[in-house]
PDB file of C-alpha atoms in Angstrom:
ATOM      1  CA  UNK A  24       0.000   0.000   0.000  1.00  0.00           C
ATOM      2  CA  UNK A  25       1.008   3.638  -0.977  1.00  0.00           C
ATOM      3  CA  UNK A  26      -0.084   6.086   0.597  1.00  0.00           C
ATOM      4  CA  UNK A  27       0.818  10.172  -0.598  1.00  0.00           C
ATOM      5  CA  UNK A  28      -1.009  12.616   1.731  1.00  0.00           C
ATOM      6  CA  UNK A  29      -1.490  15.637   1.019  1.00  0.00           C
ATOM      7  CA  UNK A  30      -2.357  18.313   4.041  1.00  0.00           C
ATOM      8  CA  UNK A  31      -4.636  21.481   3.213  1.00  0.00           C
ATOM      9  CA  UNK A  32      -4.471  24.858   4.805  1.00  0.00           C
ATOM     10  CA  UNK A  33      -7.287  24.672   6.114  1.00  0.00           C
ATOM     11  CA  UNK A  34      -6.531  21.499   8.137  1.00  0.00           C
ATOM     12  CA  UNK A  35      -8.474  18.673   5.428  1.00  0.00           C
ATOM     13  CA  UNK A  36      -6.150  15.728   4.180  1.00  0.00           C
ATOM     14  CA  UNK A  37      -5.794  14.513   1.134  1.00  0.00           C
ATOM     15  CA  UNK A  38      -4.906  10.945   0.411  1.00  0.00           C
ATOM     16  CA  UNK A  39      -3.921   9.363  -2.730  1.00  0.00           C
ATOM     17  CA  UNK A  40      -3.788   5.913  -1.927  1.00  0.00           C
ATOM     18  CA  UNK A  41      -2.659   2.977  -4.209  1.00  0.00           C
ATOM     19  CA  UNK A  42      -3.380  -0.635  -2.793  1.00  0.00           C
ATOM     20  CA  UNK A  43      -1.785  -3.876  -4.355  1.00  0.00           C
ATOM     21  CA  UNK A  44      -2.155  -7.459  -3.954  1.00  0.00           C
ATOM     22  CA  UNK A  45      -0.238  -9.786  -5.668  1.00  0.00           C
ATOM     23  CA  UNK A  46      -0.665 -13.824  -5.501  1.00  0.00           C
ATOM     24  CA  UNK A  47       0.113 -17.193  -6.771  1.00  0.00           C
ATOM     25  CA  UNK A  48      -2.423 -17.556  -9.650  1.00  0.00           C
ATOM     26  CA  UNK A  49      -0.845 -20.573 -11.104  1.00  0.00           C
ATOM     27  CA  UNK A  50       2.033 -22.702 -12.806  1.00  0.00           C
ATOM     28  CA  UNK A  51       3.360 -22.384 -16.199  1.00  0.00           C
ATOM     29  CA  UNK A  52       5.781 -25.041 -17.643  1.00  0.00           C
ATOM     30  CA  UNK A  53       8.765 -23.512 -19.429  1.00  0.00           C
ATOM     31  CA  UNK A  54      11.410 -25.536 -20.359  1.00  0.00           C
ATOM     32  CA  UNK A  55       9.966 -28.789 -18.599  1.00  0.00           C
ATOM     33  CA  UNK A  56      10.384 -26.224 -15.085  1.00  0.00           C
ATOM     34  CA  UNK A  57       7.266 -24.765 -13.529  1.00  0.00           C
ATOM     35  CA  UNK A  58       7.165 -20.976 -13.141  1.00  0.00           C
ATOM     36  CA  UNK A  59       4.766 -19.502 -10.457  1.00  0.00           C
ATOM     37  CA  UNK A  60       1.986 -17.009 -12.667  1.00  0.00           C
ATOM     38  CA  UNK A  61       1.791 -13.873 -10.165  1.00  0.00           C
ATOM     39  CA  UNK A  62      -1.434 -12.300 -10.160  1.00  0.00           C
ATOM     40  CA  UNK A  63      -1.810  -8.447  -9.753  1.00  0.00           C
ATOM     41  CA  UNK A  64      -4.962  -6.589  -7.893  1.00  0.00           C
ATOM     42  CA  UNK A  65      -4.570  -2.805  -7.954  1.00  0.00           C
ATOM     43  CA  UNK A  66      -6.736  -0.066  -6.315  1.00  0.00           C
ATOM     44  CA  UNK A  67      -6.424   3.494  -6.343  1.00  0.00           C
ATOM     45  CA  UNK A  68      -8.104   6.185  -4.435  1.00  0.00           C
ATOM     46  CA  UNK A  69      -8.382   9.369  -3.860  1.00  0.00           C
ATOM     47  CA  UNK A  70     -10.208  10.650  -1.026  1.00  0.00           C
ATOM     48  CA  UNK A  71     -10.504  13.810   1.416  1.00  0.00           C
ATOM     49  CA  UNK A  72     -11.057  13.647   5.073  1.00  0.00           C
ATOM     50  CA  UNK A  73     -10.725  15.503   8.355  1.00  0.00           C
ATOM     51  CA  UNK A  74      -7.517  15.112  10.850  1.00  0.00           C
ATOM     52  CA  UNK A  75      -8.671  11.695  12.875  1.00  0.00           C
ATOM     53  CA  UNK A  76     -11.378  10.812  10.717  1.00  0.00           C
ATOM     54  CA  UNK A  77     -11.421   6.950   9.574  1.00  0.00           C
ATOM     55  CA  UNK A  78     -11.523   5.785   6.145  1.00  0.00           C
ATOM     56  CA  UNK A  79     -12.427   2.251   5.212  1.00  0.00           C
ATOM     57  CA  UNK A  80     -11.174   1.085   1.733  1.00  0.00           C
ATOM     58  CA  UNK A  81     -12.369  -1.762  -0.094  1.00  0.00           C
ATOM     59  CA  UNK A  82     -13.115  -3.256  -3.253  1.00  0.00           C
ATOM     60  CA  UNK A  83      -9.987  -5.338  -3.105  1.00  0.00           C
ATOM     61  CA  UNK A  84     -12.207  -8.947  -3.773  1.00  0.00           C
ATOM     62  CA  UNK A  85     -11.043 -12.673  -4.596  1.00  0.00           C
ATOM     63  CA  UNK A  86     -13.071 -15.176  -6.083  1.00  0.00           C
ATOM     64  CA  UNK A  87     -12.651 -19.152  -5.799  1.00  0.00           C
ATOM     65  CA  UNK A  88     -14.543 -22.213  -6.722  1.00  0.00           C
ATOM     66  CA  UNK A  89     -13.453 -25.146  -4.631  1.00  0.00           C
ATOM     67  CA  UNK A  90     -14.365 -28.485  -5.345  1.00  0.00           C
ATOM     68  CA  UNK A  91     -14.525 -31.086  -3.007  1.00  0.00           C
ATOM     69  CA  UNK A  92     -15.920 -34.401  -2.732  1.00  0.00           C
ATOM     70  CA  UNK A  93     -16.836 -37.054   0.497  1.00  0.00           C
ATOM     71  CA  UNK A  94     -17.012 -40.632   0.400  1.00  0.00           C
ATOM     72  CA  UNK A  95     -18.918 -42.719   2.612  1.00  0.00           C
ATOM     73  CA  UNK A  96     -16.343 -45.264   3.762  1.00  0.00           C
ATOM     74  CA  UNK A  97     -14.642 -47.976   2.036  1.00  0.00           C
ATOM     75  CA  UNK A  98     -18.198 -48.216  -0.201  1.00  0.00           C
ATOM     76  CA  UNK A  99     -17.206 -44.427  -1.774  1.00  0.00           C
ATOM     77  CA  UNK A 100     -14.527 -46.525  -3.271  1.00  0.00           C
ATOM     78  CA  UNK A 101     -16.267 -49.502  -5.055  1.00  0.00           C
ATOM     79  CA  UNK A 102     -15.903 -49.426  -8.920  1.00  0.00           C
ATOM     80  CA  UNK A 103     -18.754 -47.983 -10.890  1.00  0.00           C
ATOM     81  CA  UNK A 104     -21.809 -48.100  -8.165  1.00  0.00           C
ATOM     82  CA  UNK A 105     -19.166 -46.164  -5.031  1.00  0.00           C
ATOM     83  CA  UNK A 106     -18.654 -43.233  -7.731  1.00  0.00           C
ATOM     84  CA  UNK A 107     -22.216 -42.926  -8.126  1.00  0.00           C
ATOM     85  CA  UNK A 108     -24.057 -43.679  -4.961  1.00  0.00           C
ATOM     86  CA  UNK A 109     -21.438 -43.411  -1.412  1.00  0.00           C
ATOM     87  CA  UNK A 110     -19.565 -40.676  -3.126  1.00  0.00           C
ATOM     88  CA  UNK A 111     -21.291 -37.184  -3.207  1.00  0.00           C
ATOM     89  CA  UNK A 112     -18.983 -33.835  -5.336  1.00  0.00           C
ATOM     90  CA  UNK A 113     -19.588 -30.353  -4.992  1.00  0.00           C
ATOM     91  CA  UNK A 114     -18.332 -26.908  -5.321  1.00  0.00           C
ATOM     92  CA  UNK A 115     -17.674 -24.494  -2.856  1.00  0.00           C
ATOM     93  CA  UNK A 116     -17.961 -20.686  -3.902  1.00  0.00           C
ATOM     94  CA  UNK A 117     -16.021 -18.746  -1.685  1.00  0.00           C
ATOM     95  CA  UNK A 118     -15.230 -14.776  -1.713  1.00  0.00           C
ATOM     96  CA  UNK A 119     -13.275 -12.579   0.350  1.00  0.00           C
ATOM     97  CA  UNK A 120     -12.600  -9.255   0.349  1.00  0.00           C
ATOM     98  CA  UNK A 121      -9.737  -6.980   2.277  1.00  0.00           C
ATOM     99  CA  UNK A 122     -10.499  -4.467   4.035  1.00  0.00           C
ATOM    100  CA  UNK A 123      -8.306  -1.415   5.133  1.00  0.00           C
ATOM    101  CA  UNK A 124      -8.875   1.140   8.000  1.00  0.00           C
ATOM    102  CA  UNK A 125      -7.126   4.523   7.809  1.00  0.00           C
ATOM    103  CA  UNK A 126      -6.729   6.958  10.328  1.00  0.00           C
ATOM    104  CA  UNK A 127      -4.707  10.063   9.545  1.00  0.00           C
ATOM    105  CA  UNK A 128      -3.688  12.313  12.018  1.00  0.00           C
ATOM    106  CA  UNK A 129      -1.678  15.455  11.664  1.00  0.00           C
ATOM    107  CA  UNK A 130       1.419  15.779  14.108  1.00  0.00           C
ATOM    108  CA  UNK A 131       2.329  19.647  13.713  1.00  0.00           C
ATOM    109  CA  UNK A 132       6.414  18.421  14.483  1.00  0.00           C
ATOM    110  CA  UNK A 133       9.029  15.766  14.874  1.00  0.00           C
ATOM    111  CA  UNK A 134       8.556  15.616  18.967  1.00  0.00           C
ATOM    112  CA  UNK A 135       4.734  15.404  18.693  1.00  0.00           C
ATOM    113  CA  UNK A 136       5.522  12.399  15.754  1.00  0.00           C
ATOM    114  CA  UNK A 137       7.570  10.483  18.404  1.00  0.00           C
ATOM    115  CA  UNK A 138       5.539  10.970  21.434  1.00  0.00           C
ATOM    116  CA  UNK A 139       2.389   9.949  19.305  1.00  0.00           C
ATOM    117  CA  UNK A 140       4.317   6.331  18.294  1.00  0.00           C
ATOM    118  CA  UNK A 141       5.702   5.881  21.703  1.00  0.00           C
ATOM    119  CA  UNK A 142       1.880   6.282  23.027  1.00  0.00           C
ATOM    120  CA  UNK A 143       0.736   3.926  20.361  1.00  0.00           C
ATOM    121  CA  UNK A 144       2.940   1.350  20.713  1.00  0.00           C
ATOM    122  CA  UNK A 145       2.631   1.059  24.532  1.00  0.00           C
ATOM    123  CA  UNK A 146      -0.918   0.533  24.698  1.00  0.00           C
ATOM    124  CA  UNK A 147      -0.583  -2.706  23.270  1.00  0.00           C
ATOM    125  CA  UNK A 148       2.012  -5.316  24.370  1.00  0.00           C
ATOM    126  CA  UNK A 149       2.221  -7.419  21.412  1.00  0.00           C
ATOM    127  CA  UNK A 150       3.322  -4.248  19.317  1.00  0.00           C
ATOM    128  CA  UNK A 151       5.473  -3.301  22.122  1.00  0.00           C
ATOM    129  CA  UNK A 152       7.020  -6.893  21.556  1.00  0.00           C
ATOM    130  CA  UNK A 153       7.279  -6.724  17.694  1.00  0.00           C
ATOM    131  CA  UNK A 154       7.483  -3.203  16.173  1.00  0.00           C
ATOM    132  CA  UNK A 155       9.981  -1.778  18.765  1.00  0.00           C
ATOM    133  CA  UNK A 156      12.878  -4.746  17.849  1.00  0.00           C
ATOM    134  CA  UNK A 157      12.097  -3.792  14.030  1.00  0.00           C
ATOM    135  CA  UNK A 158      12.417   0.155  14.614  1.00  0.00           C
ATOM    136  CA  UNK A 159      15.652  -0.254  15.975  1.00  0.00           C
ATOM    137  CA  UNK A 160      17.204  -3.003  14.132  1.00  0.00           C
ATOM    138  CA  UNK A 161      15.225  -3.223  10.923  1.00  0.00           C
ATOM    139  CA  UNK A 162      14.988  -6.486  10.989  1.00  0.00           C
ATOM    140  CA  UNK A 163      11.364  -8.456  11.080  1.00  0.00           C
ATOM    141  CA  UNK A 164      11.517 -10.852  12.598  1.00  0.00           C
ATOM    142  CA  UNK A 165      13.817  -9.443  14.965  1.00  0.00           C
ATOM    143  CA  UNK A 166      16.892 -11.684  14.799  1.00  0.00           C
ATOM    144  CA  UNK A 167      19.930 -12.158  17.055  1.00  0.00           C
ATOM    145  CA  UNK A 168      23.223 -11.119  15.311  1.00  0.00           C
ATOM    146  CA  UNK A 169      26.486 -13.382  16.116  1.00  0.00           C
ATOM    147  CA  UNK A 170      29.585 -11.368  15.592  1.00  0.00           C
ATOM    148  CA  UNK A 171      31.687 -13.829  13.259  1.00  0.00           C
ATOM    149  CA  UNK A 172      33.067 -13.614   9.600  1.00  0.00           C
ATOM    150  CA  UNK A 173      29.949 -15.314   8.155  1.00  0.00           C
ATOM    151  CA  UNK A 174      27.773 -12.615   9.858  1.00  0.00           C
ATOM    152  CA  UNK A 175      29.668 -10.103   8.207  1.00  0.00           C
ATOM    153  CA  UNK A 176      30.245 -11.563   4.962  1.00  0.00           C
ATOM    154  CA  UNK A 177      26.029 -10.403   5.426  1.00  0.00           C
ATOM    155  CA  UNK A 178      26.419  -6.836   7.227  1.00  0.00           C
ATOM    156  CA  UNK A 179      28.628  -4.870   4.685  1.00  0.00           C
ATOM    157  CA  UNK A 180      29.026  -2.205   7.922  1.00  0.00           C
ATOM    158  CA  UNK A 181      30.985  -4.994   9.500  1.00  0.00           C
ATOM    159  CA  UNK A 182      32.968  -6.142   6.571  1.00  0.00           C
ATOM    160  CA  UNK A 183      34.062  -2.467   5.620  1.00  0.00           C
ATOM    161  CA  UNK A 184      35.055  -1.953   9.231  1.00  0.00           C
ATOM    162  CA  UNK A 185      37.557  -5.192   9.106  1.00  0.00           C
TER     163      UNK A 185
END
């Protein structure tokens, strides 16, 4: 998700917001190798809204058929009559959607900015748990550094300072 805001005079954001889901749509054989087909969902939006005011984006929608079938013991598997009679197919339509809430809020300067995150990620331990590691390592999942040449062959500040 991309997200440009824009921040009015008068106090009224602008958002121009660009959504994007991409997913495994398939296999294609080139070569005698499968290649993974990537499907693409875009949104964009524009939209206008006071400081604190909530925006809920959708529109962002999957489709699938799944079929399935259930046999009735070892009888769903007799030739010709288990296919027929202990064995019952059908399809499963299934849809789901994504859905995206948006809360912008204007933080007049840098100190407000920080106070505001601090705030936000106290009130909830399991953020306090996960996003604090990644803001000061930038590493998700945070991960435990060993200081030896194979760690640094991977953290070019430690192989330039060798």
């Amino acid at each position: 998700m991309t997200v440009t805001p824009l921040i009015g005079s008068d106090g009224q954001i602008q958002l121009e917001i660009t959504q994007t889901i991409d997913n495994l749509a398939g296999q294609i054989s080139i070569d005698g190798n499968d290649q993974p087909i990537i499907g693409n969902r875009v949104a964009e939006s524009f939209v206008s809204v006071e400081d604190s005011d909530v925006i809920i984006l959708g529109g962002l929608q999957e489709y699938n058929t799944r079929t399935s079938e259930s046999r009735m013991g070892i009888l769903g598997y007799l030739p010709v009559i288990g296919d027929s009679i202990f064995t019952r197919k059908f399809e499963e339509d299934e849809r789901r959607e994504l859905m995206i809430f948006v809360r912008p809020r204007i933080l007049p300067d840098t100190e407000s900015a920080t106070n505001y995150t601090e705030e936000t990620i106290s009130k909830t331990p399991r953020i306090e748990s996960e996003v604090r590691p990644f803001m000061e390592s930038g590493l998700y999942p945070p991960m435990e550094v060993e200081e030896s040449e194979e760690s640094n062959f991977f953290n070019p500040r430690a192989r330039n300072n060798n």
